[in-house]
Structures are given as C-alpha cells and as structure tokens.
PDB file of C-alpha atoms and ligand atoms in Angstrom:
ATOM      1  CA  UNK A   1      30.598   4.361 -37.430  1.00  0.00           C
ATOM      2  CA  UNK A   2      32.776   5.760 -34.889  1.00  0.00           C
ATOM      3  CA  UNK A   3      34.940   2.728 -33.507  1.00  0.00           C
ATOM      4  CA  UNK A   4      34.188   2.420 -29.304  1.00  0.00           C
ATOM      5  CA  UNK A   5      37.422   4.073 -27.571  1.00  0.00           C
ATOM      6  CA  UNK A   6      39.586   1.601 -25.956  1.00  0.00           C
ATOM      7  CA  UNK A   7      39.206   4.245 -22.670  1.00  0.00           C
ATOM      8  CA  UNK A   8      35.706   4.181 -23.153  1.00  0.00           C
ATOM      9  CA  UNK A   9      35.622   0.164 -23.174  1.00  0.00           C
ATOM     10  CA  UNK A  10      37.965  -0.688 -20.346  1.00  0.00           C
ATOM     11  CA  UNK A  11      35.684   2.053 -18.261  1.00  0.00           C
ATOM     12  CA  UNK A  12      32.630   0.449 -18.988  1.00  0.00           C
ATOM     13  CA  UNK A  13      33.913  -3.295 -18.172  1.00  0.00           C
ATOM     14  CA  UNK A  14      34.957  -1.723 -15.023  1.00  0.00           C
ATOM     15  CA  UNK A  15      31.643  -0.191 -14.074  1.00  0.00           C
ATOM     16  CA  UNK A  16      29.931  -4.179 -15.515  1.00  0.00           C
ATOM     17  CA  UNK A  17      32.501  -6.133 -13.199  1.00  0.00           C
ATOM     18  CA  UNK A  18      31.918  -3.776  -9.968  1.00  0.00           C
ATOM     19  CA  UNK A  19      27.964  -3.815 -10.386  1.00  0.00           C
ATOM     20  CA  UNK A  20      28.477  -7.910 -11.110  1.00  0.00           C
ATOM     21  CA  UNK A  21      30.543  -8.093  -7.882  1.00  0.00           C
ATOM     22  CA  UNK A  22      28.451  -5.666  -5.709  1.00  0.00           C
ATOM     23  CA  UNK A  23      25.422  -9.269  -6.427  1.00  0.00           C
ATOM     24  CA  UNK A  24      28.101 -11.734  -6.069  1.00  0.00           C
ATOM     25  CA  UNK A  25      27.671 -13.307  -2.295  1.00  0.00           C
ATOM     26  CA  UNK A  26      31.690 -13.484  -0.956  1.00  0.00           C
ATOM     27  CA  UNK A  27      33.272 -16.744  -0.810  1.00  0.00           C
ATOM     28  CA  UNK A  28      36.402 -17.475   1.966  1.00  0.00           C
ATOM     29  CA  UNK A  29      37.854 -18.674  -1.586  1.00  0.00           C
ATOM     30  CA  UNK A  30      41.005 -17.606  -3.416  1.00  0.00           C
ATOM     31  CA  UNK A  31      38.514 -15.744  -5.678  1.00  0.00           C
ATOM     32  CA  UNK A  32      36.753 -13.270  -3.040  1.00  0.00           C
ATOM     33  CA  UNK A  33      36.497  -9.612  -3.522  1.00  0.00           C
ATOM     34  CA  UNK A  34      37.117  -7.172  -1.287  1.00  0.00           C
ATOM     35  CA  UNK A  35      34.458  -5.001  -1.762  1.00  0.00           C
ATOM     36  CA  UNK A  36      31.029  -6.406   0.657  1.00  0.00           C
ATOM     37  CA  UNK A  37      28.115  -8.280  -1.205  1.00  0.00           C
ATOM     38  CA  UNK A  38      25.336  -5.969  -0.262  1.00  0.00           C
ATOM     39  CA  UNK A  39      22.567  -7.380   1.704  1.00  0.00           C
ATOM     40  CA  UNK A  40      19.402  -7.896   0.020  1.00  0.00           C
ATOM     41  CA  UNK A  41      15.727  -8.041   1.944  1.00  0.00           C
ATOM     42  CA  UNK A  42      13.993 -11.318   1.682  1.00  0.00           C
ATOM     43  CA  UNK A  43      10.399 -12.276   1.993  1.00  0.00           C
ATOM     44  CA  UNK A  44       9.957 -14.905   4.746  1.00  0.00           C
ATOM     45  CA  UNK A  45       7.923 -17.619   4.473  1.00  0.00           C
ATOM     46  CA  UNK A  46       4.716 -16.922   5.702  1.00  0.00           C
ATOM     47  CA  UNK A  47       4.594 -19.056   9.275  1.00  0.00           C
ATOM     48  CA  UNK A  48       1.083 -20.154   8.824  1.00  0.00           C
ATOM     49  CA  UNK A  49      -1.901 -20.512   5.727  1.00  0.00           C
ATOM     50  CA  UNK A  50      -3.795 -17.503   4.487  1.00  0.00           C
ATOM     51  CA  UNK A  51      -6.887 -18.119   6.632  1.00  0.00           C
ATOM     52  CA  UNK A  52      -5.102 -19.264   9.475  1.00  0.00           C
ATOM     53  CA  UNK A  53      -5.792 -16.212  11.173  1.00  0.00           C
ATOM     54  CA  UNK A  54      -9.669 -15.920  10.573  1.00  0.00           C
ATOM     55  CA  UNK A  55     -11.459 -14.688  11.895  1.00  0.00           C
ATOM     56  CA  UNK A  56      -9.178 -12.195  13.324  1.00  0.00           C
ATOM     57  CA  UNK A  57      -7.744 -11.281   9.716  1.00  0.00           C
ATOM     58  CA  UNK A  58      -9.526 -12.855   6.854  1.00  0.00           C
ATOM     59  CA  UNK A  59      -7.669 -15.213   4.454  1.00  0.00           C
ATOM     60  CA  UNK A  60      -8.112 -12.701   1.273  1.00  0.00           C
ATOM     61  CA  UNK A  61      -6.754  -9.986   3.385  1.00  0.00           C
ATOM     62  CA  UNK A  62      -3.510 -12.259   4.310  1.00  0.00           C
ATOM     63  CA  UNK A  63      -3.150 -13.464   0.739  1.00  0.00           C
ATOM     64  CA  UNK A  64      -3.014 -10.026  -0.720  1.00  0.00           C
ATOM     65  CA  UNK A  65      -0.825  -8.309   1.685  1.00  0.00           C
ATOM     66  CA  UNK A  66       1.634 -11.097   1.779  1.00  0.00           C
ATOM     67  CA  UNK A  67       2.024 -11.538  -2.347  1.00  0.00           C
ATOM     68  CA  UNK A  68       1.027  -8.599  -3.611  1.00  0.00           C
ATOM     69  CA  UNK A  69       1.915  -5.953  -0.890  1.00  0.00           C
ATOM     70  CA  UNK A  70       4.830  -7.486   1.152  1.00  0.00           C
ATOM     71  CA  UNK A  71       6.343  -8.795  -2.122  1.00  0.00           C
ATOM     72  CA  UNK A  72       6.520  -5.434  -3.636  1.00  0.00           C
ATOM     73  CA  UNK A  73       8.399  -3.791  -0.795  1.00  0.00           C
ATOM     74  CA  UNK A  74      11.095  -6.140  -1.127  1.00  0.00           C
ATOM     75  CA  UNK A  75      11.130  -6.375  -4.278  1.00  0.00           C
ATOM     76  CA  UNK A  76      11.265  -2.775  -4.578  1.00  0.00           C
ATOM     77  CA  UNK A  77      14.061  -2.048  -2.511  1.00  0.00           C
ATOM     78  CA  UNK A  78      16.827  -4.961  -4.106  1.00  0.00           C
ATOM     79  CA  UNK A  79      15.921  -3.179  -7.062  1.00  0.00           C
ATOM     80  CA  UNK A  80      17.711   0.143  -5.471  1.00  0.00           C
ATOM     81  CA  UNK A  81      20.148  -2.186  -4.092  1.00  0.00           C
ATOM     82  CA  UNK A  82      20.762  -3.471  -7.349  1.00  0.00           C
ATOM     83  CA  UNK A  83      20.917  -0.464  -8.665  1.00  0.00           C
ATOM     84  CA  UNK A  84      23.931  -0.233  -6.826  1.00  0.00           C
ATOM     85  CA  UNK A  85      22.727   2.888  -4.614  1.00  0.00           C
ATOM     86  CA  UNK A  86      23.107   1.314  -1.279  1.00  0.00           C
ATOM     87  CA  UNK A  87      25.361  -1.393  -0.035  1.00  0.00           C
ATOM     88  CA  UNK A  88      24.760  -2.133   3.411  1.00  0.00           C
ATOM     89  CA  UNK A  89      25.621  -5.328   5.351  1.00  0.00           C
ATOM     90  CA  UNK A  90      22.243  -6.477   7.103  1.00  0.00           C
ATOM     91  CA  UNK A  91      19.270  -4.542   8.365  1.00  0.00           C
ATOM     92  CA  UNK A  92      20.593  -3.124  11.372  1.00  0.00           C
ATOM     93  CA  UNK A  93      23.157  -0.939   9.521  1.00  0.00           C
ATOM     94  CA  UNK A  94      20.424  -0.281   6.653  1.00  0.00           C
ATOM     95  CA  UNK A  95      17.891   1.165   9.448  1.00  0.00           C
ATOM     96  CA  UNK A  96      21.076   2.548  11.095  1.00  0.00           C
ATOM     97  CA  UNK A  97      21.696   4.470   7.855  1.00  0.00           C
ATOM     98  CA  UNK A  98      17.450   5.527   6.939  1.00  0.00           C
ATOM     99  CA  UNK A  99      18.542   9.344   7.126  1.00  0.00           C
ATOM    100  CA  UNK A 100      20.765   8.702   4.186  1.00  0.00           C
ATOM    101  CA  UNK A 101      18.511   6.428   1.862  1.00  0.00           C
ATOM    102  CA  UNK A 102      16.552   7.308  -1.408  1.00  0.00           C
ATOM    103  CA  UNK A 103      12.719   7.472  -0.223  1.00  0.00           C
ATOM    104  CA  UNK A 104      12.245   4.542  -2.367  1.00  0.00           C
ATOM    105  CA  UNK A 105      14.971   2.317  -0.465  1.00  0.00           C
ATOM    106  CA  UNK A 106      13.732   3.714   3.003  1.00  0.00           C
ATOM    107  CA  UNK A 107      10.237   3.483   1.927  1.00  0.00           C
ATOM    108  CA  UNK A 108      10.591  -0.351   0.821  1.00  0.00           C
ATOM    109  CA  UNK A 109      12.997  -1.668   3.134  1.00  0.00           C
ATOM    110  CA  UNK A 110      10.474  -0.294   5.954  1.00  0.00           C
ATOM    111  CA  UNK A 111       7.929  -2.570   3.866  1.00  0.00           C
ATOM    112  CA  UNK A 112      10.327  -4.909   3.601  1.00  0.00           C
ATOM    113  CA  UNK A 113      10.981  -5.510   7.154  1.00  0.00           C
ATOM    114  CA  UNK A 114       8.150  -5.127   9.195  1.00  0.00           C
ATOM    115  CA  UNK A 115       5.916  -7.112   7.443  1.00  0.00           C
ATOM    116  CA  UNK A 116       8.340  -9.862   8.138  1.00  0.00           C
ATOM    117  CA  UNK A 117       8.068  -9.242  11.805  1.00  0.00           C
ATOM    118  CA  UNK A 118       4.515  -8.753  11.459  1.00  0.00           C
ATOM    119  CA  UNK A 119       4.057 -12.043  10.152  1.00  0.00           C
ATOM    120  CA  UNK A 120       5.938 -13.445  13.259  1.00  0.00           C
ATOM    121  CA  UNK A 121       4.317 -11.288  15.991  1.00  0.00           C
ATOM    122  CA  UNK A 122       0.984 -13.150  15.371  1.00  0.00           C
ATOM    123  CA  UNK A 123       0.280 -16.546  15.071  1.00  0.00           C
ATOM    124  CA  UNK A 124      -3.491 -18.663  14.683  1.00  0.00           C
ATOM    125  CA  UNK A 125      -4.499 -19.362  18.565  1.00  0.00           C
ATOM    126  CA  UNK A 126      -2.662 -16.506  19.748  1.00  0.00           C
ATOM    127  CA  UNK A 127      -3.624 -13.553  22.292  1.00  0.00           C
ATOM    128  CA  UNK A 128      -3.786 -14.607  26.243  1.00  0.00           C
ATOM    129  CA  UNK A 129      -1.202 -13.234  28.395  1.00  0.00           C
ATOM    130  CA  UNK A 130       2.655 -13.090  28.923  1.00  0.00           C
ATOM    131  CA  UNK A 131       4.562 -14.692  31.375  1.00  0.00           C
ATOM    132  CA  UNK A 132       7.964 -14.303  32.546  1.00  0.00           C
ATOM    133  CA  UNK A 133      10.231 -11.292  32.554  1.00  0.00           C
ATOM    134  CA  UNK A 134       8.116  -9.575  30.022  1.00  0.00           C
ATOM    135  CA  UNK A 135       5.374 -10.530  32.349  1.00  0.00           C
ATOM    136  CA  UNK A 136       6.825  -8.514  35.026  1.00  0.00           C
ATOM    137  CA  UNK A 137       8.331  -5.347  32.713  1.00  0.00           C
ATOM    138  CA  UNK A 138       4.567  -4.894  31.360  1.00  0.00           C
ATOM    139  CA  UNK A 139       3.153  -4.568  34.951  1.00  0.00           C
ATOM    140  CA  UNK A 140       6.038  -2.496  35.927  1.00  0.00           C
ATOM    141  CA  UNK A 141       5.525   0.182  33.501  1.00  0.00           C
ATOM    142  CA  UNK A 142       1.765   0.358  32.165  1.00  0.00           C
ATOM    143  CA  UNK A 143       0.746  -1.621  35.278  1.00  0.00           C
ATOM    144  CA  UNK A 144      -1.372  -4.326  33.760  1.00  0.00           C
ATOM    145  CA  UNK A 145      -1.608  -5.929  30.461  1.00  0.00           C
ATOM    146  CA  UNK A 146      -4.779  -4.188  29.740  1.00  0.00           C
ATOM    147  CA  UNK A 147      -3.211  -1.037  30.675  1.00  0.00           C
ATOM    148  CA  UNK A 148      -0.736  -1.908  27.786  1.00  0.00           C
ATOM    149  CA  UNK A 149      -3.255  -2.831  25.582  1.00  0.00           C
ATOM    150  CA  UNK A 150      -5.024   0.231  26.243  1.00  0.00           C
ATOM    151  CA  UNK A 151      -2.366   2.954  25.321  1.00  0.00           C
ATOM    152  CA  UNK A 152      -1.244   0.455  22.404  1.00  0.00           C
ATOM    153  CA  UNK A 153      -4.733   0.610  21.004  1.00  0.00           C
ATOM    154  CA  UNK A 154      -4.516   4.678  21.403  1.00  0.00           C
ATOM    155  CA  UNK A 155      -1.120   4.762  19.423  1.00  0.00           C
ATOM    156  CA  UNK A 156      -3.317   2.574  16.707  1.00  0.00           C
ATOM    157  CA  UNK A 157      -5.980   4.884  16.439  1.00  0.00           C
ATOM    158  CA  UNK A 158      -4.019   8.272  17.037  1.00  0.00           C
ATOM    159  CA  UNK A 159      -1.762   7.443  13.467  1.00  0.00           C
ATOM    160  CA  UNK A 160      -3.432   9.464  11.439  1.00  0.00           C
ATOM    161  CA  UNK A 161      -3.133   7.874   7.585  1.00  0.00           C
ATOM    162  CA  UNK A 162      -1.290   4.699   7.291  1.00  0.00           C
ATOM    163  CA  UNK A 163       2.085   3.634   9.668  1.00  0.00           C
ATOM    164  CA  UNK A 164       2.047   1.331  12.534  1.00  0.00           C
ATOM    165  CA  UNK A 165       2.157   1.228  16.171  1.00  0.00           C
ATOM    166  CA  UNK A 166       4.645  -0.244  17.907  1.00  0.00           C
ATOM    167  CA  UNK A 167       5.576  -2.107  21.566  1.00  0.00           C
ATOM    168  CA  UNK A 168       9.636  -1.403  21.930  1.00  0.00           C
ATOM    169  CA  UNK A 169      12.560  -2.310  24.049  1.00  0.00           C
ATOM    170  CA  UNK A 170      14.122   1.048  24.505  1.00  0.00           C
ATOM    171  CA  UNK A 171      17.571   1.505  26.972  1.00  0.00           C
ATOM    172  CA  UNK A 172      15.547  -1.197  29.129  1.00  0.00           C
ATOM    173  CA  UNK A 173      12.350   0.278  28.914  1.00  0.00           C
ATOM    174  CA  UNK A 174       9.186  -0.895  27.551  1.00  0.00           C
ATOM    175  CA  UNK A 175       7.655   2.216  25.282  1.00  0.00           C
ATOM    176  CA  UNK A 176       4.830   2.376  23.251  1.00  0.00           C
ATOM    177  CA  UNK A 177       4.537   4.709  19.993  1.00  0.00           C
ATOM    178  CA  UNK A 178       3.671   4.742  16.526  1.00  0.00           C
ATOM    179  CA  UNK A 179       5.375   5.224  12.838  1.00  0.00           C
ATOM    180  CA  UNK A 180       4.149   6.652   9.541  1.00  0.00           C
ATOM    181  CA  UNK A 181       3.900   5.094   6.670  1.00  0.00           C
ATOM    182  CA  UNK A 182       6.666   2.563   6.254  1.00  0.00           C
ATOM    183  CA  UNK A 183       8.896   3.796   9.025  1.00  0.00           C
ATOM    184  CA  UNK A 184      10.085   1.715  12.032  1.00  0.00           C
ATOM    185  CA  UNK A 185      11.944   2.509  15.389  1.00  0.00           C
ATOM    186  CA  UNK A 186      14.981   0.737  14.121  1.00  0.00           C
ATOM    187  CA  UNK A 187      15.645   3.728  11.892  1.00  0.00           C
ATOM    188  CA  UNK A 188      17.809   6.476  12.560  1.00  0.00           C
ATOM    189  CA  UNK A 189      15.384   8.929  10.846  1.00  0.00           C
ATOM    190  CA  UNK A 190      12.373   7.589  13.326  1.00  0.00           C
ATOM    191  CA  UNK A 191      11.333  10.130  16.242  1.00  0.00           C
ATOM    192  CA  UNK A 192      10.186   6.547  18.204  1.00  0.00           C
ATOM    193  CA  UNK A 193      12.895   4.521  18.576  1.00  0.00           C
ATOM    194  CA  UNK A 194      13.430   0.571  20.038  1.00  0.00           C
ATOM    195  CA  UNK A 195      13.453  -2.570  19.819  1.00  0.00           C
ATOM    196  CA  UNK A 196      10.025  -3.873  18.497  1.00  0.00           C
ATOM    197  CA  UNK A 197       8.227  -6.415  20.274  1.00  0.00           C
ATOM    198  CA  UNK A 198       4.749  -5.582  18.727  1.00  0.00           C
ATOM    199  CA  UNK A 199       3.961  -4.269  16.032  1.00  0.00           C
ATOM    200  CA  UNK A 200       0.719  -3.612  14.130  1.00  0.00           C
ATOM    201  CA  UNK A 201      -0.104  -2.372  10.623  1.00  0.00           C
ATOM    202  CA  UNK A 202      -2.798   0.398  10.324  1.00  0.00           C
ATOM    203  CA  UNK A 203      -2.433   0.609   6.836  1.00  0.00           C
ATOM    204  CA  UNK A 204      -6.013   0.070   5.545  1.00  0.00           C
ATOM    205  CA  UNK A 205      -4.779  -2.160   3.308  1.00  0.00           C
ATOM    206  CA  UNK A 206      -4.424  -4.480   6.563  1.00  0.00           C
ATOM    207  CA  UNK A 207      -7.908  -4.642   7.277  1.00  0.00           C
ATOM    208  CA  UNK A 208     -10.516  -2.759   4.655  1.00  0.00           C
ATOM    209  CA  UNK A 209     -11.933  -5.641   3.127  1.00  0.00           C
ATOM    210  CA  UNK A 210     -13.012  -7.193   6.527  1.00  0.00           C
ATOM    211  CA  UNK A 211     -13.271  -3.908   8.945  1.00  0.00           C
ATOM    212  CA  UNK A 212     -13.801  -1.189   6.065  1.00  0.00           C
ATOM    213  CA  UNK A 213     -13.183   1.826   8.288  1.00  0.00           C
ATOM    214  CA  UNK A 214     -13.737   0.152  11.355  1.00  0.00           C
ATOM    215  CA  UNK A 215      -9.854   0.478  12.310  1.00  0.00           C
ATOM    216  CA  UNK A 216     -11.349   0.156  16.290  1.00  0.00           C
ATOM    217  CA  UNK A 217     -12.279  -3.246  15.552  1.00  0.00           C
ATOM    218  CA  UNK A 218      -9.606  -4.630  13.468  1.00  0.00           C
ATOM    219  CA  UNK A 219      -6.975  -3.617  16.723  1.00  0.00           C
ATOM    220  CA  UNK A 220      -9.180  -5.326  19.025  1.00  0.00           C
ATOM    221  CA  UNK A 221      -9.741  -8.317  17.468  1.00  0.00           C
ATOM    222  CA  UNK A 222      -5.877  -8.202  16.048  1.00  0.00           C
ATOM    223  CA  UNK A 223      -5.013  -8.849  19.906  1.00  0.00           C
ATOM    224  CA  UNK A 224      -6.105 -12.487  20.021  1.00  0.00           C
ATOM    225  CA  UNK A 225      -3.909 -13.059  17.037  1.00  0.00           C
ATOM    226  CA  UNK A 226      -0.287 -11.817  19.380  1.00  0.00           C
ATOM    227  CA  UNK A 227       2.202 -14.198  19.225  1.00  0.00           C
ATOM    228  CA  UNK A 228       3.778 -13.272  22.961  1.00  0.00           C
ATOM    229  CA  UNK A 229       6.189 -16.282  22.824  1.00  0.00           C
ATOM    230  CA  UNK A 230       7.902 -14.184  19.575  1.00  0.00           C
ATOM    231  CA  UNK A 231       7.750 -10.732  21.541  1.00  0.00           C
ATOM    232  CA  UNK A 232       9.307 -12.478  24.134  1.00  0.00           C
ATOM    233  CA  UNK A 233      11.912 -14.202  22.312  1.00  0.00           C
ATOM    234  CA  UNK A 234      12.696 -10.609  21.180  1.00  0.00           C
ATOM    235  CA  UNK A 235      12.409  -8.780  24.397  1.00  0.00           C
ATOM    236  CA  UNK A 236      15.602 -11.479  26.277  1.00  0.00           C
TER     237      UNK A 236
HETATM  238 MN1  MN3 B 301       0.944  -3.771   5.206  1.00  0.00          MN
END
C-alpha cells in the first residue's frame, strides 16, 4: 500500500479544519477565527397549533406544510451551506446575493424564509382591518382596503404554477406583485422587489387538500387569517 503523502495529509487536515470552522459559531474568546460562521436558516416555531387556523386552512394542511414541506427547505439549504458553497452572514446578504446561488440554495432558502414569515403574517382570529400609518398608506395608494385586497387577490390568481404574491414596502411605497416558485422580493434576482408585509403561498400544496383547485377560494378565505399587527410591525 502506497503510504498517504505527508503533502497530501497536511492538505486534507487543512480542508477538515476550514469546513469544521466554517460550522463553528465565533466566540469574542482567545480562540475565535477569523473567517465568519456562516448563517444557517432555521425553522421557527410555529406561532399557533395545526388547526388553529380552521377553517381558513385545515389542520392536515398546516401539519404537512410546516414538517414536511417547510422543514425540507431549510433543511435543504444548510445542507449547501454545509457543504461549504455559501457563507453568508444573515438573510439579508443571502437574498442580497440570490443571483449568485446554486438553484438548490436559492431555491431552499426562498422555502426557507418565507414560510417563516408566512407563518407570522397570519394568526387564528385574524383578518379585520388596519389601523394606523399602514391604515393611511393603504388608502393612499389602492384607495381602500378592499381595493388592496382586490389587486392582491389578482396577483394570487395571475401566478401561473406555484410562487406567491406579495404586499411590499418599496422606496416608501406600498406595491403589490407576485414571485415564482420559491422566489421573494428580498432577492436580488427577483423582478418584484420590497419589503414584504403580506405574503401568500399559491403553491397547491398550500391549499389542495381543502380547496382542490379552487385557488379563488383558498385567497378569500386566507384573508380572515392576516395577521395586520405583524404587517404592521414590519411596515414602521
Ligand atoms: Mn408552501
């Protein structure tokens, strides 16, 4: 047997230590690296039970898009990160940086993300109206809050395929819009871009077992799930 190269050795405990260090969360201690610990996506925990949202979104629906679906996403992207492909420092500068990812990484973190939002943007008991300063921006632009719900519900419908529409906070405007697939308008890649405030998931996986194709009536019903205090937590 040919004896391992002491090059070949100290090369390869290199390449262990670095991938070990990329995982390694930095400490202000004498023993911190230089190089950044990579962020890694996180599931949240879900705000509310599985059929806390019926009968809006059935319980069977929640369950299975939150561990099977949601879990996967972020699962699937640490695994790129891990993989040691892409070592950003939090979400903004990995959505920043979506014209540069595998399509797995942009794919998943996408996933990743906006279910976690999604989660938050609804709540059981939810729907009614704004108030406030996001009150006054809705009238100001689409003129009522139906008017908003109106071309919100269009951007739902008009995604042909799976993606999501979205409610964003663009250069001080309110904008409405919709993404495909996995995308979101935090991405650099994204045509529609913004801060979201609402979001909704048109993926049928979202609402087939309860709507089947009836995408029309999973959006309407969807709006007395809208958590308004979260959209305008994230509109101030
Ligand atoms: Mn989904």
């Amino acid at each position: 047997m040919k004896p391992i190269s002491r090059r070949k050795f100290v090369k390869d405990s290199i390449k262990v230590t670095a991938a070990a260090s990329l995982l390694t969360p930095l400490t202000s201690g004498a023993f911190a690296i230089a190089e950044p610990a990579p962020f890694l996506f996180s599931q949240i925990a879900l705000p509310y039970a599985f059929n806390a949202l019926e009968p809006n979104i059935d319980a069977m629906t929640m369950e299975i898009h939150y561990t099977k679906h949601h879990a996967a996403y972020v699962k699937n992207v640490n695994d790129e990160i891990a993989a040691g492909k892409f070592v950003y420092e939090n979400e903004k500068d990995f959505f920043t940086n979506a014209s540069k990812l595998s399509a797995k990484a942009k794919n998943n973190s996408g996933g990743a993300w906006n279910h976690n939002f999604f989660w938050q943007i609804m709540k059981p008991n939810g729907g009614g109206a704004p108030t406030g300063k996001i009150s006054e921006a809705i009238n100001g632009t689409f003129g009522s809050l139906e008017k908003l719900k109106e071309e919100f519900t269009k951007a739902a419908m008009g995604r042909f395929g799976s993606g999501w529409a979205w409610l964003v906070s663009h250069e001080g405007k309110l904008k409405i819009g919709s993404t495909a697939n996995q995308d979101n308008p935090l991405m650099d890649s994204s045509e529609f871009k913004g801060v979201p405030l609402l979001g909704i998931d048109v993926w049928e996986h979202a609402y087939y077992l309860k709507y089947q194709n009836k995408r029309n009536e999973y959006v309407a019903n969807w709006w007395n799930t809208v958590n308004w205090d979260e959209a305008t937590k994230r509109f101030s």
